[in-house]
Short mmCIF file of C-alpha atoms in Angstrom, two decimals:
data_model
loop_
_atom_site.label_atom_id
_atom_site.label_comp_id
_atom_site.label_asym_id
_atom_site.label_seq_id
_atom_site.Cartn_x
_atom_site.Cartn_y
_atom_site.Cartn_z
CA MET A 1 -8.36 2.25 182.94
CA LYS A 2 -9.02 -1.22 181.53
CA VAL A 3 -9.15 -4.42 183.55
CA GLU A 4 -6.34 -5.94 181.46
CA GLN A 5 -4.14 -3.01 182.44
CA VAL A 6 -4.77 -3.59 186.16
CA ASN A 7 -4.95 -7.35 186.58
CA PRO A 8 -1.33 -8.25 185.65
CA ILE A 9 0.25 -6.12 188.38
CA TYR A 10 -2.33 -7.28 190.92
CA SER A 11 -1.88 -10.98 190.11
CA ALA A 12 1.94 -10.64 190.01
CA SER A 13 1.84 -9.09 193.50
CA LYS A 14 -0.20 -12.01 194.81
CA GLU A 15 2.09 -14.60 193.24
CA VAL A 16 5.36 -13.09 194.43
CA PHE A 17 4.13 -12.66 198.03
CA ARG A 18 2.87 -16.25 198.03
CA ASN A 19 6.10 -17.68 196.62
CA MET A 20 8.55 -15.65 198.65
CA PHE A 21 6.85 -15.37 202.04
CA GLY A 22 3.90 -17.76 201.94
CA TRP A 23 1.63 -14.74 202.47
CA GLU A 24 -1.80 -14.67 200.80
CA LEU A 25 -2.67 -11.17 199.64
CA LYS A 26 -6.32 -10.14 199.85
CA ARG A 27 -7.76 -7.12 198.11
CA GLY A 28 -9.07 -4.38 200.36
CA GLU A 29 -10.56 -1.08 199.27
CA LEU A 30 -10.32 -0.14 195.61
CA LYS A 31 -10.81 3.48 194.59
CA MET A 32 -9.97 6.11 192.03
CA VAL A 33 -7.96 9.02 193.39
CA GLU A 34 -6.78 12.27 191.81
CA ASP A 35 -3.36 12.46 193.38
CA ILE A 36 -0.86 9.98 194.72
CA VAL A 37 -0.31 10.87 198.35
CA SER A 38 1.25 8.00 200.24
CA LYS A 39 0.69 7.78 203.97
CA ASN A 40 3.26 4.99 204.25
CA ALA A 41 7.02 5.25 204.78
CA ALA A 42 8.54 2.88 202.21
CA ASN A 43 7.56 3.95 198.71
CA VAL A 44 8.80 2.40 195.49
CA THR A 45 7.95 3.92 192.11
CA ILE A 46 8.33 1.82 188.99
CA GLY A 47 8.06 3.53 185.62
CA VAL A 48 6.38 1.68 182.75
CA THR A 49 7.20 2.36 179.10
CA GLY A 50 5.92 1.00 175.80
CA ASP A 51 2.29 0.19 174.88
CA ILE A 52 1.36 1.11 178.43
CA LYS A 53 2.99 4.18 179.85
CA GLY A 54 2.90 5.41 183.42
CA VAL A 55 3.86 4.44 186.94
CA PHE A 56 3.15 1.90 189.65
CA LEU A 57 3.72 3.02 193.21
CA PHE A 58 4.09 0.43 195.96
CA SER A 59 3.50 2.05 199.33
CA PHE A 60 4.51 -0.09 202.33
CA PRO A 61 4.20 0.84 206.01
CA GLU A 62 7.52 0.89 207.87
CA ASN A 63 6.75 -2.11 210.11
CA MET A 64 5.83 -4.21 207.09
CA ALA A 65 9.02 -3.29 205.21
CA LEU A 66 11.15 -4.07 208.28
CA ASP A 67 9.37 -7.38 208.82
CA ILE A 68 9.75 -8.43 205.18
CA VAL A 69 13.50 -7.78 205.26
CA ARG A 70 13.83 -9.49 208.64
CA GLU A 71 11.93 -12.49 207.22
CA MET A 72 14.35 -12.69 204.27
CA SER A 73 17.61 -11.94 206.05
CA GLY A 74 17.04 -13.26 209.56
CA MET A 75 18.43 -9.93 210.82
CA GLU A 76 16.70 -7.25 212.86
CA PHE A 77 16.25 -3.74 211.48
CA ASN A 78 15.04 -0.67 213.37
CA GLU A 79 14.71 1.74 210.48
CA ILE A 80 14.38 1.87 206.72
CA ASP A 81 18.06 2.22 205.91
CA LYS A 82 19.67 1.87 202.49
CA PHE A 83 19.71 -1.93 202.80
CA VAL A 84 15.99 -2.20 203.61
CA ALA A 85 15.05 0.40 201.00
CA SER A 86 17.01 -1.43 198.32
CA ALA A 87 15.55 -4.83 199.28
CA MET A 88 12.02 -3.38 199.04
CA GLY A 89 12.87 -1.68 195.74
CA GLU A 90 13.95 -5.03 194.33
CA LEU A 91 10.72 -6.64 195.57
CA ALA A 92 8.63 -4.06 193.67
CA ASN A 93 10.94 -4.47 190.68
CA ILE A 94 10.43 -8.25 190.64
CA ILE A 95 6.62 -7.94 190.91
CA SER A 96 6.51 -5.37 188.12
CA GLY A 97 8.89 -7.41 185.94
CA ASN A 98 6.67 -10.47 186.33
CA ALA A 99 3.61 -8.37 185.47
CA MET A 100 5.26 -7.39 182.17
CA ASN A 101 5.02 -11.01 180.99
CA GLU A 102 1.26 -11.00 181.55
CA TYR A 103 0.87 -7.62 179.83
CA PHE A 104 2.68 -9.16 176.88
CA GLN A 105 0.16 -12.01 176.81
CA ASN A 106 -2.56 -9.31 176.77
CA LYS A 107 -0.87 -7.87 173.62
CA TYR A 108 0.79 -4.99 175.46
CA ASN A 109 4.49 -4.82 174.80
CA CYS A 110 6.01 -2.82 177.61
CA ASP A 111 9.01 -2.61 179.90
CA ILE A 112 9.93 -1.15 183.26
CA VAL A 113 12.60 1.26 184.38
CA PRO A 114 14.66 0.74 187.57
CA PRO A 115 12.88 1.44 190.87
CA GLN A 116 12.98 4.80 192.59
CA ILE A 117 12.78 4.49 196.35
CA SER A 118 11.48 7.23 198.59
CA VAL A 119 11.45 6.97 202.37
CA GLY A 120 9.05 9.06 204.45
CA GLU A 121 5.34 9.36 205.15
CA ASN A 122 2.74 11.63 203.53
CA LYS A 123 4.71 12.24 200.36
CA THR A 124 3.13 13.27 197.08
CA PHE A 125 4.13 11.55 193.85
CA SER A 126 3.60 12.55 190.23
CA SER A 127 0.91 10.61 188.45
CA ALA A 128 1.11 9.81 184.76
CA SER A 129 -2.61 9.88 184.02
CA ASP A 130 -5.84 11.66 184.98
CA GLU A 131 -7.02 8.50 186.68
CA VAL A 132 -5.07 6.83 189.46
CA LEU A 133 -6.33 3.53 190.81
CA LYS A 134 -5.47 2.86 194.45
CA ILE A 135 -5.68 -0.78 195.51
CA ASN A 136 -5.31 -1.66 199.15
CA LEU A 137 -3.74 -5.10 199.66
CA LYS A 138 -3.79 -6.99 202.91
CA THR A 139 -1.83 -9.84 204.42
CA SER A 140 -2.90 -11.40 207.72
CA ASP A 141 -0.75 -8.85 209.58
CA TYR A 142 -0.24 -5.89 207.28
CA SER A 143 -1.87 -3.63 204.76
CA PHE A 144 -0.18 -1.73 201.93
CA ASP A 145 -1.25 0.28 198.89
CA LEU A 146 -0.58 -0.14 195.21
CA TYR A 147 -1.22 2.91 193.02
CA ILE A 148 -1.64 2.33 189.29
CA SER A 149 -1.36 5.35 187.05
CA VAL A 150 -1.07 4.23 183.43
CA ASN A 151 -2.27 5.20 179.97
CA GLU A 152 -2.52 3.11 176.84
CA ASN A 153 0.19 4.22 174.46
CA LYS A 154 -0.49 1.99 171.45
CA GLN A 155 -0.17 3.64 168.01
CA MET B 1 19.66 -15.07 205.82
CA ILE B 2 17.73 -18.17 206.67
CA TRP B 3 17.65 -21.30 204.54
CA LYS B 4 14.24 -22.99 204.70
CA ASP B 5 13.27 -26.51 203.67
CA GLN B 6 10.42 -25.06 201.61
CA TYR B 7 13.06 -23.59 199.26
CA ARG B 8 14.13 -27.09 198.17
CA ILE B 9 13.29 -28.10 194.63
CA GLY B 10 13.92 -31.82 195.21
CA VAL B 11 17.21 -32.15 193.32
CA LYS B 12 19.96 -32.97 195.78
CA GLU B 13 22.80 -31.25 193.93
CA ILE B 14 20.85 -28.04 193.32
CA ASP B 15 19.38 -27.95 196.83
CA GLU B 16 22.83 -28.35 198.40
CA GLN B 17 24.22 -25.62 196.16
CA HIS B 18 21.36 -23.26 196.98
CA GLU B 19 21.97 -23.82 200.67
CA GLU B 20 25.67 -23.12 200.21
CA LEU B 21 24.86 -19.97 198.22
CA PHE B 22 22.60 -18.82 201.07
CA ASN B 23 25.42 -19.50 203.53
CA ARG B 24 27.93 -17.50 201.53
CA LEU B 25 25.55 -14.57 200.99
CA ASN B 26 24.66 -14.75 204.68
CA THR B 27 28.32 -14.43 205.63
CA PHE B 28 28.66 -11.41 203.32
CA LEU B 29 25.49 -9.74 204.69
CA LYS B 30 26.56 -10.23 208.30
CA ILE B 31 29.87 -8.49 207.63
CA VAL B 32 28.19 -5.68 205.70
CA LYS B 33 25.56 -5.13 208.40
CA ASN B 34 27.70 -5.33 211.53
CA ASP B 35 28.48 -2.11 213.43
CA GLN B 36 32.20 -2.09 212.72
CA PRO B 37 33.49 0.99 210.84
CA LEU B 38 33.76 0.34 207.10
CA GLU B 39 37.53 0.88 207.12
CA GLU B 40 38.04 -1.87 209.68
CA LYS B 41 35.91 -4.46 207.90
CA MET B 42 36.86 -3.67 204.30
CA ASP B 43 39.18 -6.69 203.99
CA LYS B 44 36.40 -8.98 205.20
CA ILE B 45 33.87 -7.40 202.82
CA GLU B 46 36.20 -7.98 199.87
CA GLU B 47 37.00 -11.51 200.95
CA THR B 48 33.37 -12.58 201.53
CA PHE B 49 32.19 -10.85 198.35
CA ALA B 50 34.77 -12.78 196.31
CA PHE B 51 33.74 -15.99 198.12
CA MET B 52 30.08 -15.38 197.18
CA GLU B 53 30.83 -14.27 193.62
CA GLU B 54 32.88 -17.39 192.96
CA TYR B 55 30.07 -19.66 194.12
CA VAL B 56 27.41 -17.88 192.02
CA ASP B 57 29.37 -18.91 188.94
CA VAL B 58 29.88 -22.50 190.16
CA HIS B 59 26.19 -22.87 190.96
CA PHE B 60 24.77 -21.30 187.77
CA THR B 61 27.03 -23.50 185.63
CA ALA B 62 25.97 -26.67 187.46
CA GLU B 63 22.28 -25.76 187.48
CA GLU B 64 22.24 -24.95 183.78
CA ALA B 65 24.00 -28.27 183.01
CA ILE B 66 21.19 -30.10 184.83
CA GLN B 67 18.56 -28.07 182.97
CA LYS B 68 20.11 -29.10 179.65
CA LYS B 69 20.41 -32.73 180.72
CA VAL B 70 16.71 -33.01 181.58
CA GLY B 71 15.59 -30.95 178.55
CA TYR B 72 14.15 -28.14 180.64
CA PRO B 73 12.13 -26.01 178.16
CA GLY B 74 12.75 -22.79 180.10
CA TYR B 75 16.52 -23.11 179.74
CA GLU B 76 17.10 -20.09 177.45
CA ALA B 77 14.97 -17.73 179.55
CA HIS B 78 16.57 -19.02 182.76
CA HIS B 79 20.06 -18.60 181.30
CA LYS B 80 19.23 -14.95 180.50
CA ILE B 81 18.09 -14.37 184.09
CA HIS B 82 21.41 -15.81 185.35
CA GLU B 83 23.35 -13.66 182.87
CA LYS B 84 21.53 -10.51 183.99
CA PHE B 85 22.30 -11.26 187.64
CA GLU B 86 25.97 -11.92 186.87
CA LYS B 87 26.08 -8.57 185.03
CA ASP B 88 24.56 -6.89 188.09
CA ILE B 89 27.34 -8.40 190.24
CA LEU B 90 29.97 -7.31 187.74
CA ASP B 91 28.57 -3.77 187.55
CA PHE B 92 28.62 -3.54 191.35
CA LYS B 93 32.18 -4.85 191.43
CA LYS B 94 33.33 -2.15 188.99
CA GLU B 95 31.60 0.61 190.95
CA PHE B 96 32.86 -0.79 194.23
CA GLU B 97 36.47 -0.92 193.01
CA GLN B 98 36.26 2.77 192.07
CA ASP B 99 34.49 3.86 195.26
CA LYS B 100 35.30 1.32 197.98
CA TYR B 101 34.21 3.33 200.98
CA ASN B 102 30.77 4.21 199.63
CA GLU B 103 28.66 2.50 202.29
CA ASP B 104 25.38 3.33 200.52
CA LEU B 105 26.56 1.50 197.42
CA ILE B 106 27.43 -1.64 199.41
CA MET B 107 24.15 -1.53 201.38
CA ALA B 108 22.02 -1.03 198.28
CA PHE B 109 23.71 -3.92 196.46
CA SER B 110 23.37 -6.23 199.48
CA GLY B 111 19.64 -5.53 199.91
CA ARG B 112 19.00 -6.06 196.21
CA VAL B 113 20.88 -9.37 196.10
CA LEU B 114 19.04 -10.67 199.17
CA THR B 115 15.61 -10.14 197.59
CA TRP B 116 16.74 -11.32 194.17
CA LEU B 117 18.11 -14.62 195.44
CA ILE B 118 15.07 -15.52 197.54
CA ASN B 119 12.72 -14.70 194.69
CA HIS B 120 14.81 -16.68 192.21
CA VAL B 121 15.00 -19.78 194.39
CA THR B 122 11.30 -19.66 195.43
CA GLY B 123 10.07 -18.69 191.96
CA GLU B 124 11.98 -19.44 188.77
CA ASP B 125 14.03 -22.35 190.17
CA GLN B 126 10.93 -24.21 191.38
CA ASN B 127 9.86 -24.67 187.75
CA ILE B 128 12.89 -26.90 187.07
CA ALA B 129 11.68 -29.52 189.56
CA LYS B 130 8.77 -30.56 187.33
CA TYR B 131 11.24 -31.78 184.69
CA ILE B 132 13.43 -33.88 186.96
CA PRO B 133 12.78 -37.60 186.37
CA GLU B 134 11.77 -39.79 189.28
CA GLY B 135 14.94 -41.18 190.85
CA GLY B 136 16.86 -37.98 190.03
CA VAL B 137 19.33 -36.98 187.35
CA LYS B 138 21.70 -39.79 186.32
CA ASP B 139 25.39 -39.02 186.12
CA GLU B 140 26.51 -40.19 182.66
CA SER B 141 30.24 -39.87 183.29
#
C-alpha cells in the first residue's frame, strides 16, 4: 500500500475533526493486519471505487460516538440508536469525500459509495485487499481505529 | 443543537442566517427526539420540517448571492454542494410522504442533517470569509 493511498484519508480525518470539534487527532499505533475485526461498537464502512478500489472502515467506541453526537446536538444519548448511527455515518462520509479531492490531486480519480453502518462490538468485516492497514487515532479523550483496505485499480 | 461563536464567518447576514438555520433544525430535532409516540407528534414533525426546509432555501439563495457579489472563486463548487443537500432533503421528503410512520427513516435523516450542517458551516462556509472585503458587503440597491 503506497503512502499516497493512505495519507489523504488520514489528513482528511485530522482536518474534519479539527474543524468540527476543535479536536486534534494524533496517530497512535500503525500496523498491518490480515482481517478487519473491530472491537468498537460504532462501525462505518465506506466503499471506494475508481483508480483506487476497496474500503475504509471507521471504528468508533460507543462513548466516543455518543459524545460526538452530544457535542453536535446538545442532546444526551444513552445508546447508538438510528440517529447516532446515521450522524456517525455522515461524519465518515464527509471525511472520505474530502479525501477524494486529495486522491484526485495525487492523480487517482475515485469516488465513494454511501456509508454502511454496523453497530456492535467484535464484528468482522470483509477486506478488499491482502493488506489491511490499521491506524489508531487518538483525541485527548478517545481513541478510534481507521482500517484502510485498498488496491490500485488503474489500467 | 448548539450555536457557537466559533461558527461565525464574520459576515453579519450569513452569521445571522446560520444561527437561524441552527435554531430551526434544533426545533425539528427536539421534536423528533422527544419520547412522545410518533403518531402524537406527527403534525409537529411535519410543521417543523417544513419550517426548516423553507429556511434552507432562503439561506442558500442569500449566501450564494453574497458569494457572487464578492467574486468568490469557489462559487460553482459551493453551489453544487448546496444543490446536493437540497436533493437529499427532497429525496427524504418523497420517502417520508410515502412512509410517514417509519421512525428509522426520520431518525436517520435527522442524524445525517445534523452532521452535514455542522461540517458545512465549520468547513466549506469558512472559506467564503477570506473574500469578504473589510467593512463588509455593500448593499447596491
